Short mmCIF file of C-alpha atoms in Angstrom, two decimals:
data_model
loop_
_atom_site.label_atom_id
_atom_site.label_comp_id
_atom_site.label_asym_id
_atom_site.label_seq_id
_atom_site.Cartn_x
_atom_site.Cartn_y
_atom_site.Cartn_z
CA UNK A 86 0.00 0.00 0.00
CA UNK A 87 2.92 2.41 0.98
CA UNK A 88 4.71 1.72 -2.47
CA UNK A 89 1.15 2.44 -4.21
CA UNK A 90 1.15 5.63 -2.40
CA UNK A 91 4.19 6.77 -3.26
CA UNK A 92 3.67 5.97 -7.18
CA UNK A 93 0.51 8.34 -6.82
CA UNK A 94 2.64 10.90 -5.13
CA UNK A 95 4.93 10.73 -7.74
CA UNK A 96 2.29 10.92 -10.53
CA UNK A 97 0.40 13.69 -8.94
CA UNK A 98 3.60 15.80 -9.02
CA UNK A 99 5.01 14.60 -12.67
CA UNK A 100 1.26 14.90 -14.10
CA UNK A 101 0.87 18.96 -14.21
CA UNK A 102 3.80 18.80 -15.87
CA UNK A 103 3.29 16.36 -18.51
CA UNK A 104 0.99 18.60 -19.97
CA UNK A 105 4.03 20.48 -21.43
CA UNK A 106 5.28 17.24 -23.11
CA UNK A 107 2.12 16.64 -25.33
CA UNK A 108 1.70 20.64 -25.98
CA UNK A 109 0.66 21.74 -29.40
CA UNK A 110 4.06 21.92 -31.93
CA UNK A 111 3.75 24.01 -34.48
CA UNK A 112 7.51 22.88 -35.52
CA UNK A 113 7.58 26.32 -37.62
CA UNK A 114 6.99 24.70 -41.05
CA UNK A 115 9.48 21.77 -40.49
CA UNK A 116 8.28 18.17 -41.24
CA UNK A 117 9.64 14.41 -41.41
CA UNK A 118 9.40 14.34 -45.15
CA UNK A 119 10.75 17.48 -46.05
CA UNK A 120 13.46 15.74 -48.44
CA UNK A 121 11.77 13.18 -49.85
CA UNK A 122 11.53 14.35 -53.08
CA UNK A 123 14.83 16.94 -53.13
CA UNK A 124 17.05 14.32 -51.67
CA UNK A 125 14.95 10.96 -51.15
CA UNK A 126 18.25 9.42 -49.49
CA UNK A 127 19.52 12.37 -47.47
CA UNK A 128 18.23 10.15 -44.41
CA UNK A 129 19.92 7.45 -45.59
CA UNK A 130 23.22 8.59 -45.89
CA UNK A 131 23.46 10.34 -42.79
CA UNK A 132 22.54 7.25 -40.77
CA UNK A 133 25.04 5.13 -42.43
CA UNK A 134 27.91 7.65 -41.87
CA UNK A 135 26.58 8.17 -38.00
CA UNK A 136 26.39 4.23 -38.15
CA UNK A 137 30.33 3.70 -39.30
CA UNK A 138 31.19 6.97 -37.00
CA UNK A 139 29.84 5.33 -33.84
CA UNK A 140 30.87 1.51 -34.55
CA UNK A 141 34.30 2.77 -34.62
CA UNK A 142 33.94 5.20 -31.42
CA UNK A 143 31.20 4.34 -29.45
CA UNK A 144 31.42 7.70 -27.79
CA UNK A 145 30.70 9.07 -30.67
CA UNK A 146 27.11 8.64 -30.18
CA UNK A 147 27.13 11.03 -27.13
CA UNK A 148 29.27 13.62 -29.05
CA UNK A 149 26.57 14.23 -32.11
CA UNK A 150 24.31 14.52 -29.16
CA UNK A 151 25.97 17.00 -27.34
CA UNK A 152 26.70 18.87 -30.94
CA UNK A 153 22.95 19.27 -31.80
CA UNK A 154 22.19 20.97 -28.20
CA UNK A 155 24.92 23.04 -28.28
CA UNK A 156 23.74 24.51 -31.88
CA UNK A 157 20.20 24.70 -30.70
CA UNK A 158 20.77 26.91 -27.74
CA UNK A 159 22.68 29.22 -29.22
CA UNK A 160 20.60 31.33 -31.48
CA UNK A 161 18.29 28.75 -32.32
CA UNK A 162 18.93 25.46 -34.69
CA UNK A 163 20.88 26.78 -37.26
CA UNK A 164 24.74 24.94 -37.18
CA UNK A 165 26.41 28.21 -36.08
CA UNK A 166 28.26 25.84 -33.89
CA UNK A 167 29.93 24.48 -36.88
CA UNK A 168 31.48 27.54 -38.42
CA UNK A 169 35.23 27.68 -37.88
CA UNK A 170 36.74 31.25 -37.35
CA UNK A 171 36.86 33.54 -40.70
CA UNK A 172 37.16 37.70 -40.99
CA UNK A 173 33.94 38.29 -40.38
CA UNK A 174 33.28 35.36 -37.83
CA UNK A 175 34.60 34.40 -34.28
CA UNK A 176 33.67 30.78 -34.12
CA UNK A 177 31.80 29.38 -30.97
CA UNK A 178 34.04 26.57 -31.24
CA UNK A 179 36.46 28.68 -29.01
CA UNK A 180 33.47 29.46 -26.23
CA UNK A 181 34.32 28.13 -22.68
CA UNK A 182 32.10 25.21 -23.07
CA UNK A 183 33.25 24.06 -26.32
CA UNK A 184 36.71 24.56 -26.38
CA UNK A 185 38.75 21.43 -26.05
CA UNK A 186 35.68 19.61 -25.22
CA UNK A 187 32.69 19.72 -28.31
CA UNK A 188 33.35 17.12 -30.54
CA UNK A 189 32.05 15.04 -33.95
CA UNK A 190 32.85 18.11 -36.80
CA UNK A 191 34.65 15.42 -38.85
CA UNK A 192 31.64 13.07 -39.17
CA UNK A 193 29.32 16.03 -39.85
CA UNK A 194 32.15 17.23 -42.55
CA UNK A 195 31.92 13.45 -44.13
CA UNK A 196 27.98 13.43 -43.73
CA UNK A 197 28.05 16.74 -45.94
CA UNK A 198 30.42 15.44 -48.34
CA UNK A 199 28.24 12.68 -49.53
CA UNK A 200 25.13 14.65 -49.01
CA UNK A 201 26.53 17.21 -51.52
CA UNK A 202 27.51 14.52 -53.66
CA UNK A 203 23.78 12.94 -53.64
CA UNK A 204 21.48 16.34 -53.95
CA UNK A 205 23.93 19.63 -54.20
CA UNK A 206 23.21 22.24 -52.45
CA UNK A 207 19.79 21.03 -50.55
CA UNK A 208 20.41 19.78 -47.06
CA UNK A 209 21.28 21.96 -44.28
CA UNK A 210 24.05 21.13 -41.97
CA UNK A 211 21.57 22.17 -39.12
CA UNK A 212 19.39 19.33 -40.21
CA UNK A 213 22.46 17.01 -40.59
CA UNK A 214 22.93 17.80 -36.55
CA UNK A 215 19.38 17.47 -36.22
CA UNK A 216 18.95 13.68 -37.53
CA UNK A 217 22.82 12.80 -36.51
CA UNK A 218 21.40 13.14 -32.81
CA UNK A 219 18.72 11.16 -33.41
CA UNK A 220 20.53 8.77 -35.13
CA UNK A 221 23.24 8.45 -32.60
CA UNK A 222 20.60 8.17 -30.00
CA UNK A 223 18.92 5.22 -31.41
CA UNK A 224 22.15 3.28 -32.52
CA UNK A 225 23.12 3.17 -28.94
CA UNK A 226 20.00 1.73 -27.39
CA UNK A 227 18.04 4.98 -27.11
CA UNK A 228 14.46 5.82 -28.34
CA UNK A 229 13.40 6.95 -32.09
CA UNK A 230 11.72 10.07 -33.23
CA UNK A 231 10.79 11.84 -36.33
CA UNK A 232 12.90 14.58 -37.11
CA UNK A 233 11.62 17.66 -38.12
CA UNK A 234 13.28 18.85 -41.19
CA UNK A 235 13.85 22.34 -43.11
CA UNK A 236 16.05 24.17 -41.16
CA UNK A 237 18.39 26.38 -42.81
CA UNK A 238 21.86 27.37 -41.97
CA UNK A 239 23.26 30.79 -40.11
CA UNK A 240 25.32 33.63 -41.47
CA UNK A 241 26.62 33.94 -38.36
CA UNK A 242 27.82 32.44 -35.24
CA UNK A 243 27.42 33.93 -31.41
CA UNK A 244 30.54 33.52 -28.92
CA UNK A 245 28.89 35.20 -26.07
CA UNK A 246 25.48 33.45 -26.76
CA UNK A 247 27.63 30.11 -26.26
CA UNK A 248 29.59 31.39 -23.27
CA UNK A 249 26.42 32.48 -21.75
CA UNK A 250 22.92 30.77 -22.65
CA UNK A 251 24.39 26.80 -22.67
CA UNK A 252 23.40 25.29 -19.36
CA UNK A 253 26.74 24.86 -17.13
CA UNK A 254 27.82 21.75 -14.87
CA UNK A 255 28.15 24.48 -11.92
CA UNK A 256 25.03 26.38 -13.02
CA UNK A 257 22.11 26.64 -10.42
CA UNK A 258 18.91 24.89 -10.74
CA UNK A 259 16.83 27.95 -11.43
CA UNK A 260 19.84 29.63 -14.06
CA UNK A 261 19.85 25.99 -15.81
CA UNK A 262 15.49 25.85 -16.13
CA UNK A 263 15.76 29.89 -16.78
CA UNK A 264 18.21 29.26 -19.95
CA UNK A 265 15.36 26.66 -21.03
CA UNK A 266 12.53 28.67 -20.33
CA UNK A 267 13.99 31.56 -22.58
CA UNK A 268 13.96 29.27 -25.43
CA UNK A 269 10.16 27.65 -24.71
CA UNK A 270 11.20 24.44 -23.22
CA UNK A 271 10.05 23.63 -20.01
CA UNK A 272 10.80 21.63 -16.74
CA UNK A 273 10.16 18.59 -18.23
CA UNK A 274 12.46 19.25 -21.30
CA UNK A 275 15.21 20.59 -18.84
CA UNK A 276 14.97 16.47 -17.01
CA UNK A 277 14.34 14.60 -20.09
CA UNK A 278 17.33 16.13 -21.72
CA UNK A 279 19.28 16.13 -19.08
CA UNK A 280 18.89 11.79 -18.88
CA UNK A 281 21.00 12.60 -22.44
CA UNK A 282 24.01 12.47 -20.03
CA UNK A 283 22.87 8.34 -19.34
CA UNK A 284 25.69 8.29 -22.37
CA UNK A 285 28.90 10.01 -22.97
CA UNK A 286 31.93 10.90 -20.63
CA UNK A 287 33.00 14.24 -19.04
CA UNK A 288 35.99 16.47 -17.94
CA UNK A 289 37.52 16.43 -14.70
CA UNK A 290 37.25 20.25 -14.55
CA UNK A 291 33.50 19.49 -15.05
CA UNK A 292 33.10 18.34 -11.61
CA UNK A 293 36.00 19.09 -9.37
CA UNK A 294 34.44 21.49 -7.53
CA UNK A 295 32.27 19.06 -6.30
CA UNK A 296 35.14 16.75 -5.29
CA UNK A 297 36.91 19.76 -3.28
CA UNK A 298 35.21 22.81 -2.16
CA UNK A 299 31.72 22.54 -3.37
CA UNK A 300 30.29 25.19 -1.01
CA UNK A 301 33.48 27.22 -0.62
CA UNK A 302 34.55 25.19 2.52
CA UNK A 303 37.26 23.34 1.18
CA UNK A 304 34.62 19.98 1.49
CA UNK A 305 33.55 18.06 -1.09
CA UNK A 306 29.64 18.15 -1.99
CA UNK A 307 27.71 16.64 0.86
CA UNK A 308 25.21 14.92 -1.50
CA UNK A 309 27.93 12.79 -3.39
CA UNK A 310 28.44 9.27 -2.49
CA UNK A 311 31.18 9.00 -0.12
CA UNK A 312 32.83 5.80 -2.15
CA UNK A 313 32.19 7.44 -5.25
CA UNK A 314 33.92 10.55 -4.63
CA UNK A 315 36.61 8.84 -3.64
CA UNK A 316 36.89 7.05 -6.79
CA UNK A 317 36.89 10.32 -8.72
CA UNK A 318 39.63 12.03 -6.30
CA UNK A 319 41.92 9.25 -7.75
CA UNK A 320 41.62 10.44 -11.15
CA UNK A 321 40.62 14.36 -10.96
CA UNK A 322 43.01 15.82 -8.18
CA UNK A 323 42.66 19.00 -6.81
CA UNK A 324 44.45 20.50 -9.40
CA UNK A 325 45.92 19.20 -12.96
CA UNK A 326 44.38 16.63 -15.24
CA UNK A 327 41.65 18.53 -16.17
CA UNK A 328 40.95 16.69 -19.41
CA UNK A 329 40.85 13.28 -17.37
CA UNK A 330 37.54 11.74 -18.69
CA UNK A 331 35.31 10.21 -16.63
CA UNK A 332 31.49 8.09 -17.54
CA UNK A 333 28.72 10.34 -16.68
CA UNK A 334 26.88 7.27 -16.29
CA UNK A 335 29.35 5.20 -13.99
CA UNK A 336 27.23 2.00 -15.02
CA UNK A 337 26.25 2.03 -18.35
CA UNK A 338 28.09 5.07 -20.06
CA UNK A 339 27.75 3.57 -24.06
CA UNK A 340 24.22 2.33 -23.44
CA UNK A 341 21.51 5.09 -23.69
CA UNK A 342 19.01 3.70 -20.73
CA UNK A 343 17.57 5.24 -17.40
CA UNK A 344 20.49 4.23 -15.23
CA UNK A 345 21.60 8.03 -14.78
CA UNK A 346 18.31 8.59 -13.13
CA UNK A 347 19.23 5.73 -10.74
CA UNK A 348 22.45 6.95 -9.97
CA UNK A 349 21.19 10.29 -9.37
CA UNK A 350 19.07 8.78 -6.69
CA UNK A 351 21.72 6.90 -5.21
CA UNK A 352 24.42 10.12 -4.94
CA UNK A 353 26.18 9.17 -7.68
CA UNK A 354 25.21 11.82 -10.56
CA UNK A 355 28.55 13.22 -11.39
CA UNK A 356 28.18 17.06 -12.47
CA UNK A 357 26.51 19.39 -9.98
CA UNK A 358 24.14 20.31 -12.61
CA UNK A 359 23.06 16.56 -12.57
CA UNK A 360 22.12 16.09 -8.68
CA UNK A 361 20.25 19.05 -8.57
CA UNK A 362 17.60 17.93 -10.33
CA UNK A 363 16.93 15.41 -7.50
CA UNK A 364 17.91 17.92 -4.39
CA UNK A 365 16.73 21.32 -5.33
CA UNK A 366 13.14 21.11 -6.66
CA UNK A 367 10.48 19.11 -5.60
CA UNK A 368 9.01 19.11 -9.25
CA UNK A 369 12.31 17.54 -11.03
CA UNK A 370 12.84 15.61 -8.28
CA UNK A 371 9.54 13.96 -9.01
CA UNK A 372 11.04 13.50 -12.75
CA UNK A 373 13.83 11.93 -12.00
CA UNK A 374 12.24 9.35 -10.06
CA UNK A 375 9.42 8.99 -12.09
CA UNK A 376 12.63 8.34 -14.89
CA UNK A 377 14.45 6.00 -13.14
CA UNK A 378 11.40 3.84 -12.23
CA UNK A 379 10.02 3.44 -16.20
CA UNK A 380 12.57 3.85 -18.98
CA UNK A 381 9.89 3.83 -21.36
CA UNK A 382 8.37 7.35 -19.55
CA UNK A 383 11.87 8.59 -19.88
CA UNK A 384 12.26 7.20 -23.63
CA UNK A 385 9.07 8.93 -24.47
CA UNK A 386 9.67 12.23 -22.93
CA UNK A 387 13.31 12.21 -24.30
CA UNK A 388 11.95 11.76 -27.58
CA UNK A 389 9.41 14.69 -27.69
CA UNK A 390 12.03 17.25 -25.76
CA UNK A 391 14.47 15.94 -28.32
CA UNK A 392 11.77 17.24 -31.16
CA UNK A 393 11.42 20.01 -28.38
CA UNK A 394 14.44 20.82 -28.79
CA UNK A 395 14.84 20.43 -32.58
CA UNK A 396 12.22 23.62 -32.97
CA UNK A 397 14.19 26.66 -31.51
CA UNK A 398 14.13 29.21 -33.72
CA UNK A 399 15.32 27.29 -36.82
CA UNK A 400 15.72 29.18 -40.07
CA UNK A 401 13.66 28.53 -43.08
CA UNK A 402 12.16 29.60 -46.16
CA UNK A 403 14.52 32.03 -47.76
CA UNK A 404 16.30 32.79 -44.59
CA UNK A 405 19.96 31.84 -44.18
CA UNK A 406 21.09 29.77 -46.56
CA UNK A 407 22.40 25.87 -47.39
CA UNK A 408 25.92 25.87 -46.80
CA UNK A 409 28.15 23.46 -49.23
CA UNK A 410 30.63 23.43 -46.22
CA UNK A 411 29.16 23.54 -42.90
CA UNK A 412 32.52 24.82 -41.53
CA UNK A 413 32.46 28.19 -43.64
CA UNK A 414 29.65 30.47 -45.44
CA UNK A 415 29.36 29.83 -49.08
CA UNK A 416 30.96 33.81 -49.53
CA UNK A 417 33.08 32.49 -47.42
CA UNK A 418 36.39 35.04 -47.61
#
């Protein structure tokens, strides 16, 4: 009776929110089949490449992630995150959370090589980051999903957009759901997403904080498993080896499942950003438990915030334009 309680507790909290995961999508004139007749085998060819890509590098899968929400949050959908530095652009690959650390421009760079091969000139490189994600997502275990297609690329790119409106491992709870509320995605989007982190690995300087002088004391974070932070002392010492890597999911890290919601629960979420979901809000704490008790919940919600996701601000019609190399403009000079 006690456990049936506490499922009803748990639903009662998740269920106000849930309405946010079925909410009308207008997807701003993107659609699945956008290609079919331009380039019937754009699909295709990006999920073989992704396919190769990932056999060969696992993490791979977790990089093209990564890539696609780092685009998307950053004036909208639109692969500024893929234009290297030129005269009239200062490339966000140089931002403080990309630097050294965003990964997966070669396989986009063979993706668009055969893609301009098949159908010149007609699919985006934001929509190449758009189904890559997906793509990588599903090859590893992880739900599928439509993509919405039709985005068009930037002229542009946004250094201090990425320094400032990408969610940060030390971030706060409210700063992380305020940089998703600014771009329409709720608290549900902000958990969901954040169970992208069940694959993938991440920096020592991520997390040492947490491991050292979380609260300015000099002690490490008081919600971290004792035995676990131990284990990541050995490898991320107070100071050097920042680019140690380490499984954001310490039990499944190249299979996309729920287990980060379970290891959230049992102190063992390694960025701060991660184990305030379950500590700081009653309403994402509901989430994650709601996550780690039915993978297919999570799956589904994944899937639409994914979609979610996929919809901020994209470019279309005439606007922007199809770049023939996603690293440059097609004036490029």
């Amino acid at each position: 009776m006690a456990t049936s309680m506490s499922c009803l507790l748990v639903l009662c909290l998740v269920c106000p929110l849930l309405a946010g995961v079925v909410r009308a999508n207008p997807w701003y004139g993107l659609f699945p089949q956008f290609y079919d007749h331009s380039c019937p085998k754009a699909k295709e060819i990006v999920q073989s490449i992704v396919a190769q890509a990932v056999a060969q590098e696992t993490r791979m899968a977790a990089s093209l992630v990564r890539l696609h929400f780092h685009d998307c949050f950053v004036k909208g959908c639109d692969a500024s995150v893929l234009l290297d530095n030129s005269s009239s652009i200062i490339s966000e690959k140089g931002s403080n959370p990309n630097l050294n650390s965003l990964r997966g421009f070669e396989v986009v760079d063979q993706i668009k090589v055969a893609l301009e091969t098949a159908c010149p000139g007609t699919v985006s490189c934001a929509d190449i980051l758009a189904l890559a994600a997906r793509d990588s997502t599903v090859l590893v275990g992880g739900p599928y999903w439509d993509v919405p297609l039709g985005r068009r690329d930037s002229l542009g790119a946004s250094i201090q957009g990425s320094n400032n409106d990408i969610p940060a491992p030390n971030n706060t709870l409210p700063t992380i759901i305020t940089k998703f509320n600014r771009l329409g995605l709720n608290v549900v989007d902000v958990v969901a997403l954040s169970g992208g982190h069940t694959i993938g690995l991440s920096r020592c300087t991520s997390f040492r904080q947490r491991l050292y002088n979380q609260s300015g004391n000099g002690l490490a974070d008081s919600t971290l498993d004792v035995s676990y932070a131990a284990q990541l002392r050995q490898g991320c010492p107070r100071s050097g080896g920042d680019n140690n890597l380490f499984p954001l999911d310490v039990v499944s890290s190249t299979k996309f499942d729920n287990f980060y919601f379970k290891n959230i629960l049992a102190g063992r979420g390694l960025l701060s950003s991660d184990e305030v979901l379950l500590t700081k809000s009653a309403e994402t704490a509901a989430l994650v438990k709601a996550y780690a008790n039915d993978v297919h919940l999570f799956f589904q919600h994944f899937a639409q915030s994914m979609v979610n996701m996929g919809n901020i601000m994209p470019l279309t019609g005439s606007q922007g334009e199809i770049r023939k190399d996603c690293r440059r403009l097609n004036n490029y000079h």
